[in-house]
Amino acid sequence: MSEAADILIAGGGQVGLALALALRQAAPDLAVTVAEGPARAGQDAGRAFAVAAAGRRMLERLGVWEVVARDAQAIDDMIITDSRTRDVVRPVFLSFLGDRDEAAPFAHMVAGATMNEALRAAALAAGARLLSPAAVTDFRTGTASVAVDLDDGTTIEAGLLVAADGGRSKLRAFAGIGTVDWTYRQSGIVATVAHERPHHGRAEEHFLPAGPFAFLPLAGNRGSLVWTEASEDAARIVADPLLFQLELERRLGHRLRPLEVVGKPRAFPLGLSLARHYVRPRFALAGDAAHTIHPIAGQGLNLGFRDVAALAETIIDAHRLGLDPGSETVLRRYERWRRFDTFEMGVVTDSLNRLFSNDNPVLRLARDVGLGLVDRLPTLKTMFIGEAAGQGGDLPRLLRGEAI
């Protein structure tokens, strides 16, 4: 059975759904289909994401932030320490306490399931066609279209195929796009904790010798952990609930006690992966399919949203000019827009992880002096806050809160 679409998006996560929504809102005459992949039930359970101010503006423009905000928690304050696990006192070397406009937090924490449901409902309401469960198994690029095979036997002729199918993207490999990547021999432990005392919207990042330990506030008396450990240690910690509780309290301290782990903690191997190219004729990468970085700066989803805004603007501008959005000439604009930004963020997060994930006394002194210097220079601190809010670089219109 053969069908047709102007744009086919492979992947029904936040990036794929946001792109479908943005395209349909800006150009209702475009036929946009999303092959959501395998059933997503439970995939976002317990996960939470940091959404920078620029991403929030995009979600506001797309009309979903009001729904997402019901389960969002503003990050009102943030502190950074550099210490050892055994240290009783952890001096704060850098803080963002009171250093922002109170009406505009630089980031919010949002439950993954809430965001996915809101984007999915809005994409459907905007007229996007969602196929679930349906996964792309192969594609063949022609001069005027790309023939995309789905696992249910359907073939869709599309003008453009967008791969938003995650860090292990099969479509990226099918397109012959290689990656620059390496592993860190670290794993990221992700968990949600409930606590008795209020967090007051304060995020904490403790740089420890094994890797950064971040507590990110969630709505209510809950928090999301992004906890980096050597892979062998991470597997041992998540396998033993008692050990997990003890190690958690050693790192987070007693400020929020008592602590209760909600659900089962999970550990994921960490690495850096950057696609060598973002586009081929009638093919584009977006989100984790194009880049995965260390979570040390909490910018993974925000990079994906920057892809969404840039690719949507590229497609819509071409469509309005009567150009072919799937042509390589048009898509190169998107690649030029996004490659340097993601490369830069990959280098920054990699460098930060290497600088802080050790107990070298010389490096410890250098980084603590550097953190203290940033903390004492308002201009430099404002620049760091702006970067955390996603306000740096050549922002697409959606990230500025403007219509495409």
mmCIF file of C-alpha atoms in Angstrom:
data_model
loop_
_atom_site.group_PDB
_atom_site.id
_atom_site.type_symbol
_atom_site.label_atom_id
_atom_site.label_comp_id
_atom_site.label_asym_id
_atom_site.label_seq_id
_atom_site.Cartn_x
_atom_site.Cartn_y
_atom_site.Cartn_z
ATOM 1 C CA MET A 1 0.000 0.000 0.000
ATOM 2 C CA SER A 2 1.405 3.394 -1.011
ATOM 3 C CA GLU A 3 0.563 6.752 0.553
ATOM 4 C CA ALA A 4 1.893 10.306 0.257
ATOM 5 C CA ALA A 5 3.078 13.096 2.540
ATOM 6 C CA ASP A 6 5.008 16.321 2.148
ATOM 7 C CA ILE A 7 7.060 15.739 5.305
ATOM 8 C CA LEU A 8 7.522 12.385 7.062
ATOM 9 C CA ILE A 9 9.031 12.501 10.560
ATOM 10 C CA ALA A 10 10.439 9.287 12.019
ATOM 11 C CA GLY A 11 10.189 9.438 15.809
ATOM 12 C CA GLY A 12 7.369 10.391 18.145
ATOM 13 C CA GLY A 13 9.380 11.908 20.985
ATOM 14 C CA GLN A 14 9.453 15.556 21.987
ATOM 15 C CA VAL A 15 11.575 16.603 19.006
ATOM 16 C CA GLY A 16 9.534 14.818 16.354
ATOM 17 C CA LEU A 17 6.194 15.958 17.750
ATOM 18 C CA ALA A 18 7.329 19.565 18.230
ATOM 19 C CA LEU A 19 8.549 19.686 14.629
ATOM 20 C CA ALA A 20 5.246 18.300 13.315
ATOM 21 C CA LEU A 21 3.318 20.855 15.362
ATOM 22 C CA ALA A 22 5.495 23.776 14.257
ATOM 23 C CA LEU A 23 5.178 22.838 10.592
ATOM 24 C CA ARG A 24 1.399 22.364 10.662
ATOM 25 C CA GLN A 25 0.801 25.620 12.530
ATOM 26 C CA ALA A 26 2.962 27.623 10.114
ATOM 27 C CA ALA A 27 1.753 25.910 6.920
ATOM 28 C CA PRO A 28 -1.575 24.063 7.285
ATOM 29 C CA ASP A 29 -1.358 23.070 3.609
ATOM 30 C CA LEU A 30 1.682 20.861 4.296
ATOM 31 C CA ALA A 31 0.829 17.184 4.808
ATOM 32 C CA VAL A 32 2.897 16.128 7.814
ATOM 33 C CA THR A 33 3.031 12.500 8.976
ATOM 34 C CA VAL A 34 4.801 11.195 12.088
ATOM 35 C CA ALA A 35 5.814 7.532 12.281
ATOM 36 C CA GLU A 36 6.012 7.362 16.058
ATOM 37 C CA GLY A 37 7.992 4.148 16.221
ATOM 38 C CA PRO A 38 7.355 1.345 18.731
ATOM 39 C CA ALA A 39 4.711 1.899 21.409
ATOM 40 C CA ARG A 40 6.030 4.569 23.771
ATOM 41 C CA ALA A 41 4.082 3.461 26.842
ATOM 42 C CA GLY A 42 6.294 3.894 29.898
ATOM 43 C CA GLN A 43 9.301 5.257 28.013
ATOM 44 C CA ASP A 44 9.011 8.679 29.632
ATOM 45 C CA ALA A 45 7.789 7.435 33.009
ATOM 46 C CA GLY A 46 9.863 9.033 35.756
ATOM 47 C CA ARG A 47 11.976 11.094 33.339
ATOM 48 C CA ALA A 48 12.183 14.853 33.565
ATOM 49 C CA PHE A 49 13.857 17.404 31.320
ATOM 50 C CA ALA A 50 15.320 20.861 31.804
ATOM 51 C CA VAL A 51 13.646 23.295 29.406
ATOM 52 C CA ALA A 52 15.622 26.518 28.975
ATOM 53 C CA ALA A 53 13.900 29.876 28.656
ATOM 54 C CA ALA A 54 14.299 29.822 24.866
ATOM 55 C CA GLY A 55 12.618 26.420 24.683
ATOM 56 C CA ARG A 56 9.824 27.671 26.916
ATOM 57 C CA ARG A 57 9.230 30.583 24.538
ATOM 58 C CA MET A 58 8.943 28.124 21.649
ATOM 59 C CA LEU A 59 6.434 25.988 23.554
ATOM 60 C CA GLU A 60 4.465 29.131 24.398
ATOM 61 C CA ARG A 61 4.373 30.113 20.732
ATOM 62 C CA LEU A 62 3.243 26.590 19.806
ATOM 63 C CA GLY A 63 0.422 26.848 22.352
ATOM 64 C CA VAL A 64 1.405 23.945 24.607
ATOM 65 C CA TRP A 65 3.208 25.673 27.478
ATOM 66 C CA GLU A 66 -0.004 26.382 29.380
ATOM 67 C CA VAL A 67 -0.625 22.627 29.598
ATOM 68 C CA VAL A 68 3.029 21.760 30.260
ATOM 69 C CA ALA A 69 3.332 24.444 32.966
ATOM 70 C CA ARG A 70 0.811 22.663 35.184
ATOM 71 C CA ASP A 71 3.487 20.076 35.983
ATOM 72 C CA ALA A 72 6.549 22.321 35.573
ATOM 73 C CA GLN A 73 8.866 23.621 38.266
ATOM 74 C CA ALA A 74 10.826 26.828 37.802
ATOM 75 C CA ILE A 75 14.514 26.658 38.669
ATOM 76 C CA ASP A 76 14.675 29.781 40.807
ATOM 77 C CA ASP A 77 18.153 29.308 42.221
ATOM 78 C CA MET A 78 21.190 27.194 41.461
ATOM 79 C CA ILE A 79 24.357 26.420 43.382
ATOM 80 C CA ILE A 80 27.532 24.679 42.237
ATOM 81 C CA THR A 81 30.041 23.011 44.549
ATOM 82 C CA ASP A 82 33.332 21.224 43.940
ATOM 83 C CA SER A 83 34.081 18.674 46.623
ATOM 84 C CA ARG A 84 34.647 15.052 47.549
ATOM 85 C CA THR A 85 31.919 12.629 48.574
ATOM 86 C CA ARG A 86 33.360 12.322 52.078
ATOM 87 C CA ASP A 87 33.483 16.099 52.667
ATOM 88 C CA VAL A 88 31.144 17.191 55.473
ATOM 89 C CA VAL A 89 31.157 20.836 54.335
ATOM 90 C CA ARG A 90 30.821 21.681 50.643
ATOM 91 C CA PRO A 91 31.627 25.343 49.933
ATOM 92 C CA VAL A 92 29.504 26.982 47.240
ATOM 93 C CA PHE A 93 31.837 28.303 44.541
ATOM 94 C CA LEU A 94 29.180 29.575 42.157
ATOM 95 C CA SER A 95 25.549 30.524 42.679
ATOM 96 C CA PHE A 96 22.804 32.077 40.629
ATOM 97 C CA LEU A 97 20.851 33.218 43.664
ATOM 98 C CA GLY A 98 18.827 36.319 42.845
ATOM 99 C CA ASP A 99 20.824 36.979 39.681
ATOM 100 C CA ARG A 100 17.937 36.868 37.213
ATOM 101 C CA ASP A 101 14.676 38.604 36.420
ATOM 102 C CA GLU A 102 12.228 37.081 38.915
ATOM 103 C CA ALA A 103 9.518 36.976 36.228
ATOM 104 C CA ALA A 104 11.594 34.815 33.884
ATOM 105 C CA PRO A 105 13.437 31.785 35.313
ATOM 106 C CA PHE A 106 16.300 30.654 33.094
ATOM 107 C CA ALA A 107 14.889 27.109 33.041
ATOM 108 C CA HIS A 108 12.027 24.873 34.139
ATOM 109 C CA MET A 109 11.960 21.183 34.970
ATOM 110 C CA VAL A 110 9.203 19.352 33.122
ATOM 111 C CA ALA A 111 8.043 15.740 33.373
ATOM 112 C CA GLY A 112 8.751 13.947 30.102
ATOM 113 C CA ALA A 113 5.356 12.235 29.988
ATOM 114 C CA THR A 114 3.529 15.548 30.488
ATOM 115 C CA MET A 115 5.433 17.250 27.690
ATOM 116 C CA ASN A 116 4.984 14.335 25.300
ATOM 117 C CA GLU A 117 1.232 14.157 25.913
ATOM 118 C CA ALA A 118 0.805 17.907 25.414
ATOM 119 C CA LEU A 119 2.809 17.948 22.174
ATOM 120 C CA ARG A 120 1.044 14.872 20.836
ATOM 121 C CA ALA A 121 -2.429 16.299 21.497
ATOM 122 C CA ALA A 122 -1.484 19.638 19.921
ATOM 123 C CA ALA A 123 0.065 17.999 16.845
ATOM 124 C CA LEU A 124 -3.106 15.977 16.289
ATOM 125 C CA ALA A 125 -5.278 19.062 16.753
ATOM 126 C CA ALA A 126 -3.129 20.931 14.214
ATOM 127 C CA GLY A 127 -3.777 18.228 11.626
ATOM 128 C CA ALA A 128 -0.586 16.182 11.740
ATOM 129 C CA ARG A 129 -1.080 12.491 10.999
ATOM 130 C CA LEU A 130 0.386 10.245 13.696
ATOM 131 C CA LEU A 131 1.039 6.568 12.944
ATOM 132 C CA SER A 132 1.527 4.443 16.056
ATOM 133 C CA PRO A 133 3.028 1.974 16.468
ATOM 134 C CA ALA A 134 4.805 2.391 13.155
ATOM 135 C CA ALA A 135 8.529 2.397 12.504
ATOM 136 C CA VAL A 136 10.543 3.210 9.389
ATOM 137 C CA THR A 137 12.425 0.146 8.172
ATOM 138 C CA ASP A 138 14.043 1.499 5.006
ATOM 139 C CA PHE A 139 13.949 4.330 2.493
ATOM 140 C CA ARG A 140 15.008 5.019 -1.094
ATOM 141 C CA THR A 141 15.801 8.507 -2.279
ATOM 142 C CA GLY A 142 14.712 9.588 -5.736
ATOM 143 C CA THR A 143 15.009 12.844 -7.628
ATOM 144 C CA ALA A 144 11.646 14.298 -6.572
ATOM 145 C CA SER A 145 10.738 12.239 -3.469
ATOM 146 C CA VAL A 146 11.851 9.653 -0.949
ATOM 147 C CA ALA A 147 10.048 6.302 -0.691
ATOM 148 C CA VAL A 148 9.795 5.307 2.974
ATOM 149 C CA ASP A 149 8.912 1.765 4.054
ATOM 150 C CA LEU A 150 7.113 1.189 7.360
ATOM 151 C CA ASP A 151 7.077 -2.009 9.366
ATOM 152 C CA ASP A 152 3.361 -2.534 8.657
ATOM 153 C CA GLY A 153 4.049 -2.874 4.943
ATOM 154 C CA THR A 154 3.027 0.681 4.027
ATOM 155 C CA THR A 155 5.218 2.782 1.721
ATOM 156 C CA ILE A 156 4.970 6.574 1.994
ATOM 157 C CA GLU A 157 6.202 8.839 -0.794
ATOM 158 C CA ALA A 158 7.423 12.030 0.888
ATOM 159 C CA GLY A 159 9.208 15.175 -0.148
ATOM 160 C CA LEU A 160 11.417 15.043 2.949
ATOM 161 C CA LEU A 161 12.232 12.435 5.593
ATOM 162 C CA VAL A 162 13.323 13.749 9.004
ATOM 163 C CA ALA A 163 15.060 11.267 11.307
ATOM 164 C CA ALA A 164 14.248 12.093 14.934
ATOM 165 C CA ASP A 165 14.606 8.480 16.036
ATOM 166 C CA GLY A 166 17.100 8.905 18.873
ATOM 167 C CA GLY A 167 20.793 8.507 19.565
ATOM 168 C CA ARG A 168 20.961 5.017 18.062
ATOM 169 C CA SER A 169 19.295 6.199 14.875
ATOM 170 C CA LYS A 170 18.989 3.420 12.313
ATOM 171 C CA LEU A 171 17.992 5.939 9.673
ATOM 172 C CA ARG A 172 21.219 7.885 10.158
ATOM 173 C CA ALA A 173 23.106 4.672 9.415
ATOM 174 C CA PHE A 174 20.843 3.907 6.417
ATOM 175 C CA ALA A 175 21.674 7.382 5.056
ATOM 176 C CA GLY A 176 25.385 6.623 5.307
ATOM 177 C CA ILE A 177 26.044 9.418 7.797
ATOM 178 C CA GLY A 178 28.905 8.664 10.147
ATOM 179 C CA THR A 179 29.504 10.055 13.619
ATOM 180 C CA VAL A 180 32.375 11.309 15.719
ATOM 181 C CA ASP A 181 31.917 9.612 19.059
ATOM 182 C CA TRP A 182 33.504 8.170 22.149
ATOM 183 C CA THR A 183 32.379 6.825 25.489
ATOM 184 C CA TYR A 184 33.221 8.227 28.907
ATOM 185 C CA ARG A 185 33.268 4.960 30.869
ATOM 186 C CA GLN A 186 30.629 6.697 32.942
ATOM 187 C CA SER A 187 26.922 6.040 33.386
ATOM 188 C CA GLY A 188 24.205 8.506 34.238
ATOM 189 C CA ILE A 189 21.875 7.390 37.019
ATOM 190 C CA VAL A 190 18.400 8.853 36.622
ATOM 191 C CA ALA A 191 15.847 8.748 39.421
ATOM 192 C CA THR A 192 13.081 10.737 41.067
ATOM 193 C CA VAL A 193 13.114 11.312 44.811
ATOM 194 C CA ALA A 194 10.418 12.556 47.153
ATOM 195 C CA HIS A 195 11.431 14.545 50.214
ATOM 196 C CA GLU A 196 9.740 16.083 53.219
ATOM 197 C CA ARG A 197 11.275 19.559 53.263
ATOM 198 C CA PRO A 198 10.632 22.062 50.434
ATOM 199 C CA HIS A 199 13.350 22.605 47.827
ATOM 200 C CA HIS A 200 12.280 26.250 47.133
ATOM 201 C CA GLY A 201 13.071 25.762 43.451
ATOM 202 C CA ARG A 202 16.798 25.380 44.062
ATOM 203 C CA ALA A 203 18.909 23.202 41.798
ATOM 204 C CA GLU A 204 22.213 21.816 43.025
ATOM 205 C CA GLU A 205 25.162 20.503 41.058
ATOM 206 C CA HIS A 206 27.959 18.920 43.038
ATOM 207 C CA PHE A 207 31.126 18.232 41.083
ATOM 208 C CA LEU A 208 32.520 15.043 42.587
ATOM 209 C CA PRO A 209 35.593 13.039 41.501
ATOM 210 C CA ALA A 210 33.464 10.345 39.814
ATOM 211 C CA GLY A 211 31.372 12.919 37.947
ATOM 212 C CA PRO A 212 28.685 15.559 38.516
ATOM 213 C CA PHE A 213 25.751 14.871 40.830
ATOM 214 C CA ALA A 214 22.761 17.095 40.048
ATOM 215 C CA PHE A 215 19.537 17.549 41.993
ATOM 216 C CA LEU A 216 16.902 19.334 39.920
ATOM 217 C CA PRO A 217 13.649 20.467 41.565
ATOM 218 C CA LEU A 218 10.325 19.086 40.367
ATOM 219 C CA ALA A 219 6.791 20.255 41.137
ATOM 220 C CA GLY A 220 5.878 19.440 44.720
ATOM 221 C CA ASN A 221 8.383 18.076 47.189
ATOM 222 C CA ARG A 222 10.169 16.018 44.558
ATOM 223 C CA GLY A 223 13.427 16.211 42.679
ATOM 224 C CA SER A 224 15.071 14.639 39.649
ATOM 225 C CA LEU A 225 18.546 13.169 39.978
ATOM 226 C CA VAL A 226 21.127 13.126 37.204
ATOM 227 C CA TRP A 227 23.995 11.319 38.877
ATOM 228 C CA THR A 228 27.228 10.424 37.077
ATOM 229 C CA GLU A 229 29.347 7.501 38.232
ATOM 230 C CA ALA A 230 31.893 5.108 36.767
ATOM 231 C CA SER A 231 29.841 2.552 34.845
ATOM 232 C CA GLU A 232 30.743 -0.401 37.097
ATOM 233 C CA ASP A 233 29.865 1.559 40.229
ATOM 234 C CA ALA A 234 26.615 2.838 38.722
ATOM 235 C CA ALA A 235 25.441 -0.711 37.938
ATOM 236 C CA ARG A 236 26.232 -1.801 41.487
ATOM 237 C CA ILE A 237 24.467 1.202 43.051
ATOM 238 C CA VAL A 238 21.192 0.891 41.121
ATOM 239 C CA ALA A 239 21.036 -2.870 41.730
ATOM 240 C CA ASP A 240 20.909 -2.514 45.530
ATOM 241 C CA PRO A 241 18.114 -0.279 46.952
ATOM 242 C CA LEU A 242 19.778 0.019 50.372
ATOM 243 C CA LEU A 243 23.139 0.968 48.858
ATOM 244 C CA PHE A 244 21.397 3.448 46.561
ATOM 245 C CA GLN A 245 19.719 5.139 49.532
ATOM 246 C CA LEU A 246 22.971 5.358 51.485
ATOM 247 C CA GLU A 247 24.985 6.732 48.564
ATOM 248 C CA LEU A 248 22.210 9.192 47.723
ATOM 249 C CA GLU A 249 22.192 10.617 51.240
ATOM 250 C CA ARG A 250 25.998 10.887 51.201
ATOM 251 C CA ARG A 251 25.824 13.056 48.100
ATOM 252 C CA LEU A 252 22.675 15.085 48.689
ATOM 253 C CA GLY A 253 23.140 15.615 52.425
ATOM 254 C CA HIS A 254 20.452 16.163 55.028
ATOM 255 C CA ARG A 255 18.838 19.417 53.895
ATOM 256 C CA LEU A 256 15.768 17.719 52.357
ATOM 257 C CA ARG A 257 15.565 14.557 54.488
ATOM 258 C CA PRO A 258 13.862 12.185 54.756
ATOM 259 C CA LEU A 259 14.325 11.026 51.157
ATOM 260 C CA GLU A 260 12.294 8.394 49.346
ATOM 261 C CA VAL A 261 13.162 7.027 45.909
ATOM 262 C CA VAL A 262 10.138 7.008 43.594
ATOM 263 C CA GLY A 263 10.172 4.103 41.158
ATOM 264 C CA LYS A 264 13.257 2.210 40.061
ATOM 265 C CA PRO A 265 16.496 4.110 39.352
ATOM 266 C CA ARG A 266 18.030 3.510 35.943
ATOM 267 C CA ALA A 267 21.578 3.829 34.654
ATOM 268 C CA PHE A 268 22.514 4.769 31.079
ATOM 269 C CA PRO A 269 25.994 4.698 29.505
ATOM 270 C CA LEU A 270 27.253 8.188 28.692
ATOM 271 C CA GLY A 271 29.098 9.280 25.595
ATOM 272 C CA LEU A 272 29.520 11.995 23.023
ATOM 273 C CA SER A 273 28.231 11.485 19.487
ATOM 274 C CA LEU A 274 28.133 14.146 16.773
ATOM 275 C CA ALA A 275 26.878 13.402 13.267
ATOM 276 C CA ARG A 276 29.390 14.282 10.543
ATOM 277 C CA HIS A 277 26.559 15.593 8.405
ATOM 278 C CA TYR A 278 23.015 16.692 9.209
ATOM 279 C CA VAL A 279 21.467 16.337 5.787
ATOM 280 C CA ARG A 280 21.356 14.345 2.602
ATOM 281 C CA PRO A 281 19.034 14.994 -0.359
ATOM 282 C CA ARG A 282 15.460 14.662 1.014
ATOM 283 C CA PHE A 283 16.801 13.626 4.431
ATOM 284 C CA ALA A 284 17.611 15.528 7.651
ATOM 285 C CA LEU A 285 18.632 14.606 11.189
ATOM 286 C CA ALA A 286 17.185 16.244 14.302
ATOM 287 C CA GLY A 287 17.560 15.808 18.062
ATOM 288 C CA ASP A 288 19.571 12.918 19.483
ATOM 289 C CA ALA A 289 19.862 11.377 16.019
ATOM 290 C CA ALA A 290 22.190 14.298 15.219
ATOM 291 C CA HIS A 291 23.932 14.693 18.578
ATOM 292 C CA THR A 292 24.174 13.249 22.063
ATOM 293 C CA ILE A 293 26.228 15.030 24.699
ATOM 294 C CA HIS A 294 27.160 14.630 28.353
ATOM 295 C CA PRO A 295 24.291 15.707 30.671
ATOM 296 C CA ILE A 296 26.620 17.879 32.771
ATOM 297 C CA ALA A 297 24.936 21.078 31.505
ATOM 298 C CA GLY A 298 21.398 19.719 31.081
ATOM 299 C CA GLN A 299 21.242 20.878 27.447
ATOM 300 C CA GLY A 300 20.285 17.673 25.597
ATOM 301 C CA LEU A 301 16.619 18.428 24.916
ATOM 302 C CA ASN A 302 17.326 22.131 24.441
ATOM 303 C CA LEU A 303 19.689 21.320 21.575
ATOM 304 C CA GLY A 304 16.887 19.233 20.097
ATOM 305 C CA PHE A 305 14.464 22.144 20.376
ATOM 306 C CA ARG A 306 17.003 24.367 18.615
ATOM 307 C CA ASP A 307 17.043 21.802 15.793
ATOM 308 C CA VAL A 308 13.233 21.900 15.654
ATOM 309 C CA ALA A 309 13.104 25.696 15.443
ATOM 310 C CA ALA A 310 15.865 25.935 12.819
ATOM 311 C CA LEU A 311 14.565 23.085 10.638
ATOM 312 C CA ALA A 312 10.963 24.297 10.799
ATOM 313 C CA GLU A 313 12.032 27.812 9.814
ATOM 314 C CA THR A 314 14.169 26.458 6.959
ATOM 315 C CA ILE A 315 11.321 24.321 5.612
ATOM 316 C CA ILE A 316 8.637 27.002 5.945
ATOM 317 C CA ASP A 317 10.764 29.756 4.385
ATOM 318 C CA ALA A 318 11.482 27.505 1.390
ATOM 319 C CA HIS A 319 7.834 26.464 1.104
ATOM 320 C CA ARG A 320 6.640 30.075 1.043
ATOM 321 C CA LEU A 321 9.135 30.947 -1.670
ATOM 322 C CA GLY A 322 7.932 28.058 -3.798
ATOM 323 C CA LEU A 323 11.178 26.122 -3.310
ATOM 324 C CA ASP A 324 11.472 22.415 -2.648
ATOM 325 C CA PRO A 325 12.039 21.933 1.133
ATOM 326 C CA GLY A 326 13.580 18.516 0.497
ATOM 327 C CA SER A 327 16.262 19.738 -1.883
ATOM 328 C CA GLU A 328 19.833 19.529 -0.672
ATOM 329 C CA THR A 329 20.361 23.236 -1.399
ATOM 330 C CA VAL A 330 17.580 24.196 1.011
ATOM 331 C CA LEU A 331 18.601 21.678 3.672
ATOM 332 C CA ARG A 332 22.200 22.896 3.691
ATOM 333 C CA ARG A 333 20.961 26.094 5.328
ATOM 334 C CA TYR A 334 19.725 24.024 8.276
ATOM 335 C CA GLU A 335 23.004 22.120 8.475
ATOM 336 C CA ARG A 336 25.076 25.319 8.501
ATOM 337 C CA TRP A 337 22.787 26.768 11.172
ATOM 338 C CA ARG A 338 23.070 23.866 13.551
ATOM 339 C CA ARG A 339 26.414 22.096 13.121
ATOM 340 C CA PHE A 340 28.702 24.643 14.760
ATOM 341 C CA ASP A 341 26.324 25.205 17.685
ATOM 342 C CA THR A 342 26.100 21.506 18.512
ATOM 343 C CA PHE A 343 29.840 20.988 17.979
ATOM 344 C CA GLU A 344 30.548 23.875 20.338
ATOM 345 C CA MET A 345 28.192 22.497 23.003
ATOM 346 C CA GLY A 346 29.706 19.024 22.614
ATOM 347 C CA VAL A 347 33.212 20.407 23.154
ATOM 348 C CA VAL A 348 32.102 22.485 26.154
ATOM 349 C CA THR A 349 30.349 19.602 27.934
ATOM 350 C CA ASP A 350 33.190 17.214 27.159
ATOM 351 C CA SER A 351 35.754 19.683 28.495
ATOM 352 C CA LEU A 352 33.735 20.364 31.656
ATOM 353 C CA ASN A 353 33.375 16.652 32.338
ATOM 354 C CA ARG A 354 37.102 16.047 31.890
ATOM 355 C CA LEU A 355 37.981 19.090 34.017
ATOM 356 C CA PHE A 356 35.708 18.248 36.942
ATOM 357 C CA SER A 357 35.508 14.425 36.973
ATOM 358 C CA ASN A 358 38.803 13.886 38.764
ATOM 359 C CA ASP A 359 40.541 14.542 42.073
ATOM 360 C CA ASN A 360 43.711 16.136 40.712
ATOM 361 C CA PRO A 361 44.717 18.854 43.237
ATOM 362 C CA VAL A 362 46.157 21.176 40.565
ATOM 363 C CA LEU A 363 43.009 20.987 38.435
ATOM 364 C CA ARG A 364 40.862 21.317 41.557
ATOM 365 C CA LEU A 365 42.599 24.577 42.498
ATOM 366 C CA ALA A 366 42.350 25.946 38.945
ATOM 367 C CA ARG A 367 38.652 25.171 38.544
ATOM 368 C CA ASP A 368 37.719 26.467 41.989
ATOM 369 C CA VAL A 369 39.512 29.749 41.283
ATOM 370 C CA GLY A 370 37.695 29.902 37.943
ATOM 371 C CA LEU A 371 34.273 29.264 39.501
ATOM 372 C CA GLY A 372 34.944 31.871 42.165
ATOM 373 C CA LEU A 373 35.985 34.384 39.518
ATOM 374 C CA VAL A 374 32.757 33.846 37.565
ATOM 375 C CA ASP A 375 30.772 34.237 40.781
ATOM 376 C CA ARG A 376 32.351 37.618 41.483
ATOM 377 C CA LEU A 377 32.038 39.138 38.004
ATOM 378 C CA PRO A 378 28.415 40.120 37.269
ATOM 379 C CA THR A 379 28.977 40.522 33.522
ATOM 380 C CA LEU A 380 30.534 37.074 33.188
ATOM 381 C CA LYS A 381 27.861 35.505 35.378
ATOM 382 C CA THR A 382 25.118 37.132 33.305
ATOM 383 C CA MET A 383 26.691 35.622 30.192
ATOM 384 C CA PHE A 384 26.667 32.146 31.765
ATOM 385 C CA ILE A 385 23.025 32.552 32.794
ATOM 386 C CA GLY A 386 22.148 33.638 29.262
ATOM 387 C CA GLU A 387 23.811 30.541 27.829
ATOM 388 C CA ALA A 388 21.950 28.329 30.325
ATOM 389 C CA ALA A 389 18.717 30.009 29.227
ATOM 390 C CA GLY A 390 19.475 29.137 25.608
ATOM 391 C CA GLN A 391 19.785 32.749 24.520
ATOM 392 C CA GLY A 392 23.170 32.562 22.818
ATOM 393 C CA GLY A 393 23.915 32.318 19.110
ATOM 394 C CA ASP A 394 21.725 32.874 16.065
ATOM 395 C CA LEU A 395 18.306 32.027 17.464
ATOM 396 C CA PRO A 396 15.512 30.899 15.124
ATOM 397 C CA ARG A 397 12.284 32.861 15.394
ATOM 398 C CA LEU A 398 10.404 30.261 17.436
ATOM 399 C CA LEU A 399 13.069 30.385 20.163
ATOM 400 C CA ARG A 400 12.598 34.151 20.321
ATOM 401 C CA GLY A 401 8.882 33.589 20.850
ATOM 402 C CA GLU A 402 8.028 34.763 17.321
ATOM 403 C CA ALA A 403 5.911 33.077 14.677
ATOM 404 C CA ILE A 404 7.714 31.515 11.723
#
